[in-house]
PDB file of C-alpha atoms in Angstrom:
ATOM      1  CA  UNK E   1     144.656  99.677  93.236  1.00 69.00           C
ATOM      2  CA  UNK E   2     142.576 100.357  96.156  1.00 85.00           C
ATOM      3  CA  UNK E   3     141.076  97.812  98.501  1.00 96.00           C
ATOM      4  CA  UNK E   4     137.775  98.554  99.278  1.00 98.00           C
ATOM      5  CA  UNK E   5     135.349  96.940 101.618  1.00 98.00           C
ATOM      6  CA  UNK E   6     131.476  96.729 101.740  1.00 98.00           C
ATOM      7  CA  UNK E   7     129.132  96.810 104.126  1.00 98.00           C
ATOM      8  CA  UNK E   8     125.374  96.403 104.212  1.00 98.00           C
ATOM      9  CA  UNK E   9     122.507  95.794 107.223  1.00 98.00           C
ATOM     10  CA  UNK E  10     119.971  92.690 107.530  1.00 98.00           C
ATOM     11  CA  UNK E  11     117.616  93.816 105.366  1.00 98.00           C
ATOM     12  CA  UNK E  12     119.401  92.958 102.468  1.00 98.00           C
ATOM     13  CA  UNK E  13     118.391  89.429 103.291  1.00 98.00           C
ATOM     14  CA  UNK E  14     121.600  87.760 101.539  1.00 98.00           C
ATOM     15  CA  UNK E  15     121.057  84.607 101.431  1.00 96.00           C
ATOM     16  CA  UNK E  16     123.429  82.104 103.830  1.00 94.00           C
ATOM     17  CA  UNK E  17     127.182  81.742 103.177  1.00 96.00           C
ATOM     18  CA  UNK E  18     126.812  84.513 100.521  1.00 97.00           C
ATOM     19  CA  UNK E  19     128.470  87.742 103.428  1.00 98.00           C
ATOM     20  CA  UNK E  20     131.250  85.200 103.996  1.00 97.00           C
ATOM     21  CA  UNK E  21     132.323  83.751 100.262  1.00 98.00           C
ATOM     22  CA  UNK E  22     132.373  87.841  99.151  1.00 97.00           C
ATOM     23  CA  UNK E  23     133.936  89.463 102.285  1.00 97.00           C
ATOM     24  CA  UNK E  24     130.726  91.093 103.138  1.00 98.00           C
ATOM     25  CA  UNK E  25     130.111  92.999 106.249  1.00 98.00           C
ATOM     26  CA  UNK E  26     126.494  92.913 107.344  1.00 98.00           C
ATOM     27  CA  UNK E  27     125.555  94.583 110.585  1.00 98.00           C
ATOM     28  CA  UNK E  28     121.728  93.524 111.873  1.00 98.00           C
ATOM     29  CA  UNK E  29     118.810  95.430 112.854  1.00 98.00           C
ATOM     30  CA  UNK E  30     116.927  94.190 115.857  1.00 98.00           C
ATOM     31  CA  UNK E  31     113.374  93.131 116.179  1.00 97.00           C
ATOM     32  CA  UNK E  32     111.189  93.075 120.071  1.00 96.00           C
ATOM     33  CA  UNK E  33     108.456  90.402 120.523  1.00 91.00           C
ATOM     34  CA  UNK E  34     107.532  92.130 123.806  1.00 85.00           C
ATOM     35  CA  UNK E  35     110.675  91.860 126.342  1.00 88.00           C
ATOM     36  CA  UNK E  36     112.882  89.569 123.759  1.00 95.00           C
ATOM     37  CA  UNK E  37     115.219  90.650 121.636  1.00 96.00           C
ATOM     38  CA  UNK E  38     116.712  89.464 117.985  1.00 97.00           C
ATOM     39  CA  UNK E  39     119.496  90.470 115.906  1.00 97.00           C
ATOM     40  CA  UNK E  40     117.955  89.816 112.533  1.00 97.00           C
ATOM     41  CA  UNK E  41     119.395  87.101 110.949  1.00 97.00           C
ATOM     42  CA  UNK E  42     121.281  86.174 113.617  1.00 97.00           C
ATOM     43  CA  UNK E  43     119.773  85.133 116.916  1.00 97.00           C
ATOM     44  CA  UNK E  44     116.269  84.041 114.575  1.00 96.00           C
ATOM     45  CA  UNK E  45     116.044  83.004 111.212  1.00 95.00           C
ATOM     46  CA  UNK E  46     113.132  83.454 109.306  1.00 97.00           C
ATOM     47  CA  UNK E  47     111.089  80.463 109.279  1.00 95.00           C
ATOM     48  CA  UNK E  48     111.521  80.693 113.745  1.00 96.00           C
ATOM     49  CA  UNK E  49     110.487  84.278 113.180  1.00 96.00           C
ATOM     50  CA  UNK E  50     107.305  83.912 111.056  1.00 95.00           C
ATOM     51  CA  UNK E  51     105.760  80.645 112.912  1.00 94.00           C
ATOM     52  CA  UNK E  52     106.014  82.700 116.600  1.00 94.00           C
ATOM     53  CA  UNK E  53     104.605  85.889 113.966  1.00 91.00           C
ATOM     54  CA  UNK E  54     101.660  83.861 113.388  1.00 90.00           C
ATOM     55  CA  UNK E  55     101.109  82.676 117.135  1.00 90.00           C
ATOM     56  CA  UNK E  56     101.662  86.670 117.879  1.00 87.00           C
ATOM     57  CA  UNK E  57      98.702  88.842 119.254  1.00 84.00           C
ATOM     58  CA  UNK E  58     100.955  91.854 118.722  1.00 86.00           C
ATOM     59  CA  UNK E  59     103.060  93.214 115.879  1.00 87.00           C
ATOM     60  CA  UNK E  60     106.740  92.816 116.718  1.00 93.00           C
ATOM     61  CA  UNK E  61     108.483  95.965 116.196  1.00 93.00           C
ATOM     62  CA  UNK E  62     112.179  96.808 114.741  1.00 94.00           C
ATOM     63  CA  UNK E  63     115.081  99.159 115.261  1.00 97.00           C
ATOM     64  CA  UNK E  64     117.721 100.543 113.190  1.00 97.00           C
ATOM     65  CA  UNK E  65     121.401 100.306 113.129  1.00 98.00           C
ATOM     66  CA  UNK E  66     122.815 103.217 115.323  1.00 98.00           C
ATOM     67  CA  UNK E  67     125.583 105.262 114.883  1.00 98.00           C
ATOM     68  CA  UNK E  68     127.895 104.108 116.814  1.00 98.00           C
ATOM     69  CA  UNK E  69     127.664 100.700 115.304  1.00 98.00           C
ATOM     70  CA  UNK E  70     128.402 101.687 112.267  1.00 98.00           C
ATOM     71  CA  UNK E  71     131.241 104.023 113.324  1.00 98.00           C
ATOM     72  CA  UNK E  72     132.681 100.881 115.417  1.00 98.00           C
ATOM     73  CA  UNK E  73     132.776  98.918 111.963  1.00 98.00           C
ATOM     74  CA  UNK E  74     134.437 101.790 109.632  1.00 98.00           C
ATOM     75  CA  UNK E  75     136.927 102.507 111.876  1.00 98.00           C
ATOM     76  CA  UNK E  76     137.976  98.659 112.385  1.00 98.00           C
ATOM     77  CA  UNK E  77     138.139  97.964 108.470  1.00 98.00           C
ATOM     78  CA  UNK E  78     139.433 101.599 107.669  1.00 97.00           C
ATOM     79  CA  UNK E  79     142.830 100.068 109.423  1.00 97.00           C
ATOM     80  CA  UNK E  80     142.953  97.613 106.632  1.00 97.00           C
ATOM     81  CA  UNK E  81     140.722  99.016 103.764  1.00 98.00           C
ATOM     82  CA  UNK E  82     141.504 102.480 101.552  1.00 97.00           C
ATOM     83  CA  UNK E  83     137.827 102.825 101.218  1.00 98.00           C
ATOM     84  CA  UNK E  84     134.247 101.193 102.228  1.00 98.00           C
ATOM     85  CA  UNK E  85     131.101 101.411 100.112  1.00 98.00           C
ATOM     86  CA  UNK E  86     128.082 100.881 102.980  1.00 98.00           C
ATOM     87  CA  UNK E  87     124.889  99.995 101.115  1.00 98.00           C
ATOM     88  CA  UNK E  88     121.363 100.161 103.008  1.00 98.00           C
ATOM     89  CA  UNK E  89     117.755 100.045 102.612  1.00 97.00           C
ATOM     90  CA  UNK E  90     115.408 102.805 101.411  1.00 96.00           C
ATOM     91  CA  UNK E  91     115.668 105.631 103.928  1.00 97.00           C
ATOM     92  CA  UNK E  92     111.955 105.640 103.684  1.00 92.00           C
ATOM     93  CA  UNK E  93     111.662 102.450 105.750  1.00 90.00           C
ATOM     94  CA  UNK E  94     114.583 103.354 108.281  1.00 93.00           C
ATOM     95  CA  UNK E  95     116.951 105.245 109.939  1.00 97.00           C
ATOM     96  CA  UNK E  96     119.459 102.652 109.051  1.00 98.00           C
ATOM     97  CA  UNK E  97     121.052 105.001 106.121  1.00 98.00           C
ATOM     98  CA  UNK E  98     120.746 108.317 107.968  1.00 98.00           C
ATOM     99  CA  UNK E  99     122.636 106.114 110.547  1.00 98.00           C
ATOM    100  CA  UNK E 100     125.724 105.145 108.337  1.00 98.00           C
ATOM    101  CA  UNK E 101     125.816 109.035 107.295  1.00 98.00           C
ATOM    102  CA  UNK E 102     126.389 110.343 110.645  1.00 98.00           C
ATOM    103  CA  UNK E 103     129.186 107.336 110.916  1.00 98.00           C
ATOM    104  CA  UNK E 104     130.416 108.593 107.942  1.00 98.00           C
ATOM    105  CA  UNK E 105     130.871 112.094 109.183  1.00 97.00           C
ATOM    106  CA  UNK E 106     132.645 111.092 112.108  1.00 97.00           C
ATOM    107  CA  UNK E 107     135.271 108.784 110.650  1.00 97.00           C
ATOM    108  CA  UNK E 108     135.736 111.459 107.983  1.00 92.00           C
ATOM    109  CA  UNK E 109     133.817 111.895 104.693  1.00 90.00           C
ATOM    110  CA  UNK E 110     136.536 110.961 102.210  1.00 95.00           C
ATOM    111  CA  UNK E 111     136.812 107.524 103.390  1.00 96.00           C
ATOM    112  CA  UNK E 112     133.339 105.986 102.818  1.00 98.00           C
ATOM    113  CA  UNK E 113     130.264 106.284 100.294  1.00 98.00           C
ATOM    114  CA  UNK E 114     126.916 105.696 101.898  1.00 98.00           C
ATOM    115  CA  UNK E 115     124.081 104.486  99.683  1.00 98.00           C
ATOM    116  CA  UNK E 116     120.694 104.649  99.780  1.00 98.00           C
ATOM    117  CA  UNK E 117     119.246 101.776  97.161  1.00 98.00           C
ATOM    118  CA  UNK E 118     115.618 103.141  97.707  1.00 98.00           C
ATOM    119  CA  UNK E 119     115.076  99.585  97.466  1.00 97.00           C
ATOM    120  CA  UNK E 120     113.997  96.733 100.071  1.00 96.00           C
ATOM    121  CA  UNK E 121     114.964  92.699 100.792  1.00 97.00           C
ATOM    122  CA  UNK E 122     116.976  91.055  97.782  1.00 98.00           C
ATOM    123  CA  UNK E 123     115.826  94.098  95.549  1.00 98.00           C
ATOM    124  CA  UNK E 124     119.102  95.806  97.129  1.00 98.00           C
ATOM    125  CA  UNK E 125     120.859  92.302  98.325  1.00 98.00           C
ATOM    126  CA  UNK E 126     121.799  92.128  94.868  1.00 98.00           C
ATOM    127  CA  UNK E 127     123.649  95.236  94.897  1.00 98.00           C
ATOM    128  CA  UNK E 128     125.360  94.477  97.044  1.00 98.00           C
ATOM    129  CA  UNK E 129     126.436  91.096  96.256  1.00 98.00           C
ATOM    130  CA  UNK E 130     127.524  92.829  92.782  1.00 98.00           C
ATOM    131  CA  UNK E 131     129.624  95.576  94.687  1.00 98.00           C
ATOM    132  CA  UNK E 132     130.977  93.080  96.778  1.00 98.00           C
ATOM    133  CA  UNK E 133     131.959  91.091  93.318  1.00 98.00           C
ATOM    134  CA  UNK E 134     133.474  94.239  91.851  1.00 98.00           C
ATOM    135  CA  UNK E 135     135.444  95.136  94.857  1.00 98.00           C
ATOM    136  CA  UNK E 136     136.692  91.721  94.768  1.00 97.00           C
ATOM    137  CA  UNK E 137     138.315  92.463  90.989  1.00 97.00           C
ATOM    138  CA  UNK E 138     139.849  95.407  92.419  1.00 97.00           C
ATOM    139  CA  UNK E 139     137.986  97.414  90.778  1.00 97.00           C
ATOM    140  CA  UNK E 140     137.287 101.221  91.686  1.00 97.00           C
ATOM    141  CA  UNK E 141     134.938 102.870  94.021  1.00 97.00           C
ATOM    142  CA  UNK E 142     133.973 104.972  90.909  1.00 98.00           C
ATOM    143  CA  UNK E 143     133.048 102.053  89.145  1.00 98.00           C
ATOM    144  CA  UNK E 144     131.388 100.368  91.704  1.00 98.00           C
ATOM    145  CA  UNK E 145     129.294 103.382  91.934  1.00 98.00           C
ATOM    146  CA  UNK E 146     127.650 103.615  88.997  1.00 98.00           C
ATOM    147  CA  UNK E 147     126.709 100.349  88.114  1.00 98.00           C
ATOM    148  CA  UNK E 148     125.099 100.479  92.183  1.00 98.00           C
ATOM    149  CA  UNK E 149     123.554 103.184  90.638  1.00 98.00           C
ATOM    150  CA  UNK E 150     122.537 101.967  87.607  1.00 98.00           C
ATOM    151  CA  UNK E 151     120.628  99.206  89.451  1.00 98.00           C
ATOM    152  CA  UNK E 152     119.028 101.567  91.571  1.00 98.00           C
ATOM    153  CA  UNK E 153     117.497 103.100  88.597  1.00 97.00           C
ATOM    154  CA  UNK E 154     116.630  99.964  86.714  1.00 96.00           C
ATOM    155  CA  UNK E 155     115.849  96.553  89.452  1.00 97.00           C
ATOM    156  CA  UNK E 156     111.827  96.377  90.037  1.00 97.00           C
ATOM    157  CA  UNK E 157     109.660  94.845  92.353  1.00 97.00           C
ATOM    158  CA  UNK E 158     106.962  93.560  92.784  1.00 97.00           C
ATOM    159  CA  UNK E 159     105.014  91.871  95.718  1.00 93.00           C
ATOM    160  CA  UNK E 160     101.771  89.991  96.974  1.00 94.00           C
ATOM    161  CA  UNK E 161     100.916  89.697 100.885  1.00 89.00           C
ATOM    162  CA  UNK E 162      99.069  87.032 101.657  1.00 88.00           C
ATOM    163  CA  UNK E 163      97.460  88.495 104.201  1.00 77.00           C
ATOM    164  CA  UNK E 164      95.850  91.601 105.115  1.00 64.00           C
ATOM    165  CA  UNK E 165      96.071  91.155 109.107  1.00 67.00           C
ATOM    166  CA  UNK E 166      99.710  92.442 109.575  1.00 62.00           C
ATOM    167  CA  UNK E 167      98.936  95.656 107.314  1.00 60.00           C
ATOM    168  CA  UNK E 168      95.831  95.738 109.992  1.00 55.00           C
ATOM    169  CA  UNK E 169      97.970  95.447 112.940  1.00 52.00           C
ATOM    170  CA  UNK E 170     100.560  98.112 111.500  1.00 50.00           C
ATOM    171  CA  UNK E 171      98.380 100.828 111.459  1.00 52.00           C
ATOM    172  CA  UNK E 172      98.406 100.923 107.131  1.00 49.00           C
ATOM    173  CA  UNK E 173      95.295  99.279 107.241  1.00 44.00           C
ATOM    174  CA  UNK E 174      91.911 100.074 108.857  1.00 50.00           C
ATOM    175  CA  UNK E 175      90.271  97.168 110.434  1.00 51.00           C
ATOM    176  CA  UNK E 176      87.055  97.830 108.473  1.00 49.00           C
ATOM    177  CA  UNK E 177      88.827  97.674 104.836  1.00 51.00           C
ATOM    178  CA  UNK E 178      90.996  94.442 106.214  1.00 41.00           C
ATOM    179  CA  UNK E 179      87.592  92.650 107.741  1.00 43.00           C
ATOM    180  CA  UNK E 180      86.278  93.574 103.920  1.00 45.00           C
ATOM    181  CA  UNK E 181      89.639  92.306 102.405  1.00 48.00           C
ATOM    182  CA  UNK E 182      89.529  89.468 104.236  1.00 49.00           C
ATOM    183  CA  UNK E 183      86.148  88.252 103.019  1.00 47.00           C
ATOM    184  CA  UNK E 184      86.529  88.822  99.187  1.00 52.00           C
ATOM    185  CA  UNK E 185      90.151  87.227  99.755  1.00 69.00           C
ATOM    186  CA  UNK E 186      91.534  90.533  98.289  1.00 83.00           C
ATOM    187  CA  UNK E 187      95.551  90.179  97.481  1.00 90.00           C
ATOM    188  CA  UNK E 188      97.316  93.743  97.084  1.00 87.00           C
ATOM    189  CA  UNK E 189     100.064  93.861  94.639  1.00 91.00           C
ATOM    190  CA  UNK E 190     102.400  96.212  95.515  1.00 90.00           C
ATOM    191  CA  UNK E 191     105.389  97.627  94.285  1.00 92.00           C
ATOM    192  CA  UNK E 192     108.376 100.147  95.457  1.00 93.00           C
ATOM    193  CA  UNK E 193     108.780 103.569  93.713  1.00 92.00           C
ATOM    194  CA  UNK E 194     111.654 105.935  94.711  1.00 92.00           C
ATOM    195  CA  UNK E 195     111.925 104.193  97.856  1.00 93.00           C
ATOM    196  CA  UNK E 196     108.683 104.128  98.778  1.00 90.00           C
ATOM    197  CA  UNK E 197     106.084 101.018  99.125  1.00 87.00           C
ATOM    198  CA  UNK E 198     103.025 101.693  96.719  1.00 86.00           C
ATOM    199  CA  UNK E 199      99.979  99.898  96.543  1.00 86.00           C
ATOM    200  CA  UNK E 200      99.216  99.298  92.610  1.00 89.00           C
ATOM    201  CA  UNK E 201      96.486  96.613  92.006  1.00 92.00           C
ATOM    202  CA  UNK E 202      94.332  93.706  93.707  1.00 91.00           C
ATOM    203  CA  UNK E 203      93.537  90.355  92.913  1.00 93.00           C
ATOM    204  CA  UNK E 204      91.191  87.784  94.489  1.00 93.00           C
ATOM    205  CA  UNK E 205      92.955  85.261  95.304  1.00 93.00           C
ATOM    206  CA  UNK E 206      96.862  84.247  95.526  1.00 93.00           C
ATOM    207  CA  UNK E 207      96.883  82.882  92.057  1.00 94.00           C
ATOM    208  CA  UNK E 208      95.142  85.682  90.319  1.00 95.00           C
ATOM    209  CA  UNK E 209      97.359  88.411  91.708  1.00 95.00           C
ATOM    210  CA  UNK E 210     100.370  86.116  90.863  1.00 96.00           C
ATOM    211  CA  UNK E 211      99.298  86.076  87.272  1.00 96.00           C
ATOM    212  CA  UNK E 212      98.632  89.725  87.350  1.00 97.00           C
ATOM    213  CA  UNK E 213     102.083  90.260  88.755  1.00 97.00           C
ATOM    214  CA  UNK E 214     103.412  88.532  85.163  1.00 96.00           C
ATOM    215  CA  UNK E 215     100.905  90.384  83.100  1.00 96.00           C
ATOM    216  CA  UNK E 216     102.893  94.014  85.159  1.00 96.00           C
ATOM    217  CA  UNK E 217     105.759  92.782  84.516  1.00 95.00           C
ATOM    218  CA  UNK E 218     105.175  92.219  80.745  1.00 93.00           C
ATOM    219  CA  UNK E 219     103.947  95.625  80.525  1.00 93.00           C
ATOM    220  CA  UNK E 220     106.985  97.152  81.523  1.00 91.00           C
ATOM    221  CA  UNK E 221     108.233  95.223  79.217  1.00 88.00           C
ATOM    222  CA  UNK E 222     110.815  93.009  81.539  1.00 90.00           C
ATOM    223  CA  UNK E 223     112.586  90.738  79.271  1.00 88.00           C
ATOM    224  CA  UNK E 224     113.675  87.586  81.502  1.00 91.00           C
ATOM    225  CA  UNK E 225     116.062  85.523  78.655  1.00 87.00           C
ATOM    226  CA  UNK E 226     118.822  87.633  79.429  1.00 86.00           C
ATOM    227  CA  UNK E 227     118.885  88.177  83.595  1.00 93.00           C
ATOM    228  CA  UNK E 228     118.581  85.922  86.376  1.00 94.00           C
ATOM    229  CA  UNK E 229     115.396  86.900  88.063  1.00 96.00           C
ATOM    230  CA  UNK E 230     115.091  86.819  92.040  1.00 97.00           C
ATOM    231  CA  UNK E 231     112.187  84.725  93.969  1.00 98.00           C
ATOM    232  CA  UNK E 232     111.311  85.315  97.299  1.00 98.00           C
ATOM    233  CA  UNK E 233     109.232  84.517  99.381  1.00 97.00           C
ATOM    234  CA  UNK E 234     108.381  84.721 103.297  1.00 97.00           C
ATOM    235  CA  UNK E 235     108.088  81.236 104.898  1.00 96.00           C
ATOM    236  CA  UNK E 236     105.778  79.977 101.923  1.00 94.00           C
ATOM    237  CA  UNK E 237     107.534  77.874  99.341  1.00 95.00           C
ATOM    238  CA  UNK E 238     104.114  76.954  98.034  1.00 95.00           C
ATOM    239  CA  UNK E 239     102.935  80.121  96.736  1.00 94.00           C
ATOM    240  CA  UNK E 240     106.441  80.795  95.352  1.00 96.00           C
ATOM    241  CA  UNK E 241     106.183  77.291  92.910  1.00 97.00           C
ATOM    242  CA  UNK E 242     102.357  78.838  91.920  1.00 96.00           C
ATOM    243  CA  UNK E 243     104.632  82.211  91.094  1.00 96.00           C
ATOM    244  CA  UNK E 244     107.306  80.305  88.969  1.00 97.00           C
ATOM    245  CA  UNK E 245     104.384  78.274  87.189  1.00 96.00           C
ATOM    246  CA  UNK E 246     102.852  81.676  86.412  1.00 96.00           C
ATOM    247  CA  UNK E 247     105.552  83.389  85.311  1.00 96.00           C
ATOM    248  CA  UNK E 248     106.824  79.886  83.094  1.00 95.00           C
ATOM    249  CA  UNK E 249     103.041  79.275  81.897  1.00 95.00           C
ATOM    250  CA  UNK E 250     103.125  83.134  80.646  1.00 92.00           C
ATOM    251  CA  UNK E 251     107.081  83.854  79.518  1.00 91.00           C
ATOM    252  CA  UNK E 252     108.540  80.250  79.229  1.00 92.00           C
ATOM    253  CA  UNK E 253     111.572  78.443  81.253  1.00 92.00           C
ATOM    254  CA  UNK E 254     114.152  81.140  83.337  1.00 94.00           C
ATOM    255  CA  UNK E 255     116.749  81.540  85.029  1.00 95.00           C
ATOM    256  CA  UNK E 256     115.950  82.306  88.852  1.00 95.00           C
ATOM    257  CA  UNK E 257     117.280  82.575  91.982  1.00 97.00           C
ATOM    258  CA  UNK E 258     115.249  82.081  95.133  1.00 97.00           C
ATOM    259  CA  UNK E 259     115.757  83.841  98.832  1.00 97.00           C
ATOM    260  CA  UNK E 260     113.591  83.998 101.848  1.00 97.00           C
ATOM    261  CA  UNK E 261     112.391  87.439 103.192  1.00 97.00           C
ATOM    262  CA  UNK E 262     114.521  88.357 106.116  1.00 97.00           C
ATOM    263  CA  UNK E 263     112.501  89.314 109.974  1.00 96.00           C
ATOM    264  CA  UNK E 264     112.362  92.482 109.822  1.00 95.00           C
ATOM    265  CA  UNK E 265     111.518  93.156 106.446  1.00 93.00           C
ATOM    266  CA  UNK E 266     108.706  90.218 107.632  1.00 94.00           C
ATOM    267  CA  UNK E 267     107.471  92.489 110.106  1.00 92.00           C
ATOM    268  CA  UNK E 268     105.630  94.803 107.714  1.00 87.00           C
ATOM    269  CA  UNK E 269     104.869  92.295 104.880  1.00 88.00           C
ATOM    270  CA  UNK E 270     103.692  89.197 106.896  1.00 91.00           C
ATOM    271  CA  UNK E 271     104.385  85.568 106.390  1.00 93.00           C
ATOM    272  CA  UNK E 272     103.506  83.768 102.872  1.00 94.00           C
ATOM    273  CA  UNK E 273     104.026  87.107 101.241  1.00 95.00           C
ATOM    274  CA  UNK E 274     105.837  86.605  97.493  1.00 96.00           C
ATOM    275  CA  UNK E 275     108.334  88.824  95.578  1.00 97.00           C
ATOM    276  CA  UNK E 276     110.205  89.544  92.353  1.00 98.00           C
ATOM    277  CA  UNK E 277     113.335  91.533  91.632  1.00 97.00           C
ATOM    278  CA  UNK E 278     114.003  92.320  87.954  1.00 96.00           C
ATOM    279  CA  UNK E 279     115.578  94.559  85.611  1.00 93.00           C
TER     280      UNK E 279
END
């Protein structure tokens, strides 16, 4: 039976303990407040990040996982490892995944599978958490494959920023639509499709677009008695208790799971932003 190892980056924002209890590799991006300098999830956690976020004239920015990171880490658990499985972000968002495909060329194509989930946050955590779990049962890299692949095809999300300033600051938002925002206290609901972050309805108001979020997911006719749904949310546990009320007042009592929005996936959606992961 072959013994295969997986590896992911940061922005799968696993929650704590979870990398270690499945034999997990996660290599960090890195985010700049001016001259400093983070490994995500490692030299800041999230709620440090978002509070100096707030206090923040300027947008942080982020960089990828390089090559040669990645090539360090394949070689070192090719020595004990027949094969690894390296599951990333949506290639849309990063160069994190074209990264671990030029590792993969130089360590030899044969030996690792590079994935890209097309996904973001937990929406791919969970993939990985599941790989990790099938690994664990010895289970083959064809296997562990498709059902990755599987998800990829069939986990949705959706999302609510709270506020419009960090879209304003990252360029996705003129300052004359966020001043307007602002004022009518507009909430965009967003979701991702193929890999990409799409912008699919409004609400005034964090409790409207929370509700409308439910009345989405109904229409694509998510059925929430049989899965464990993911919660998260980006230093805000308020607004994700108004999110479980909706979805409860709406579909009834589920299962859930909740996880905090990583740093750098916090650069782009801001703090108190709110998120679902279903199939």
């Amino acid at each position: 039976m072959s013994k295969i190892k997986i590896i992911t980056d940061s922005t799968s924002d696993l929650p704590r303990g979870i990398a270690e209890k499945y034999d997990i590799e996660v290599l960090p991006l890195t985010i700049f407040f001016d001259k400093d300098e983070y490994r995500d999830w490692v030299d800041i956690a999230p709620n440090a990040f978002f509070e100096r976020m707030r206090n923040s004239e300027k947008l942080p920015t982020t960089s990828q996982v390089n090559p040669n990171s990645f090539k360090e880490k394949y070689e070192l658990f090719l020595k004990d490892y027949d094969h690894i499985i390296s599951i990333h972000l949506s290639s849309d968002a990063s160069g994190t995944y074209n990264s671990a495909v030029i590792a993969r060329e130089m360590v030899g194509e044969d030996k690792v599978t590079v994935i890209d989930t097309r996904n973001y946050t937990y929406g791919f955590g969970q993939m990985v958490i599941e790989a990790a779990e099938m690994a664990g049962e010895r289970r083959t890299k064809e296997e562990i494959v498709d059902r990755i692949n599987y998800l990829i095809d069939n986990v949705k999300t959706l999302f609510v920023v709270d506020t419009l300033e960090y879209l304003k600051k990252g360029g996705r938002l003129s300052a004359t639509k966020a001043t307007i925002g602002t004022l009518l206290n507009l909430k965009p609901i967003l979701t991702v499709d193929d890999g990409k972050i799409v912008a699919i309805d409004k609400a005034r108001g964090m409790k409207k677009a929370l509700k409308r979020i439910v009345e989405i997911m109904q229409e694509q006719g998510a059925n929430l008695k049989d899965q464990k749904v993911k919660l998260g949310h980006a230093d805000n546990l308020e607004h994700l208790r108004d999110f479980e009320a909706a979805i409860e007042e709406t579909c009834g009592k589920f299962e859930m799971e909740e996880f905090e929005i990583g740093c750098v996936i916090g650069v782009y959606c801001g703090p108190g932003t709110v998120v679902i992961h279903y199939i």
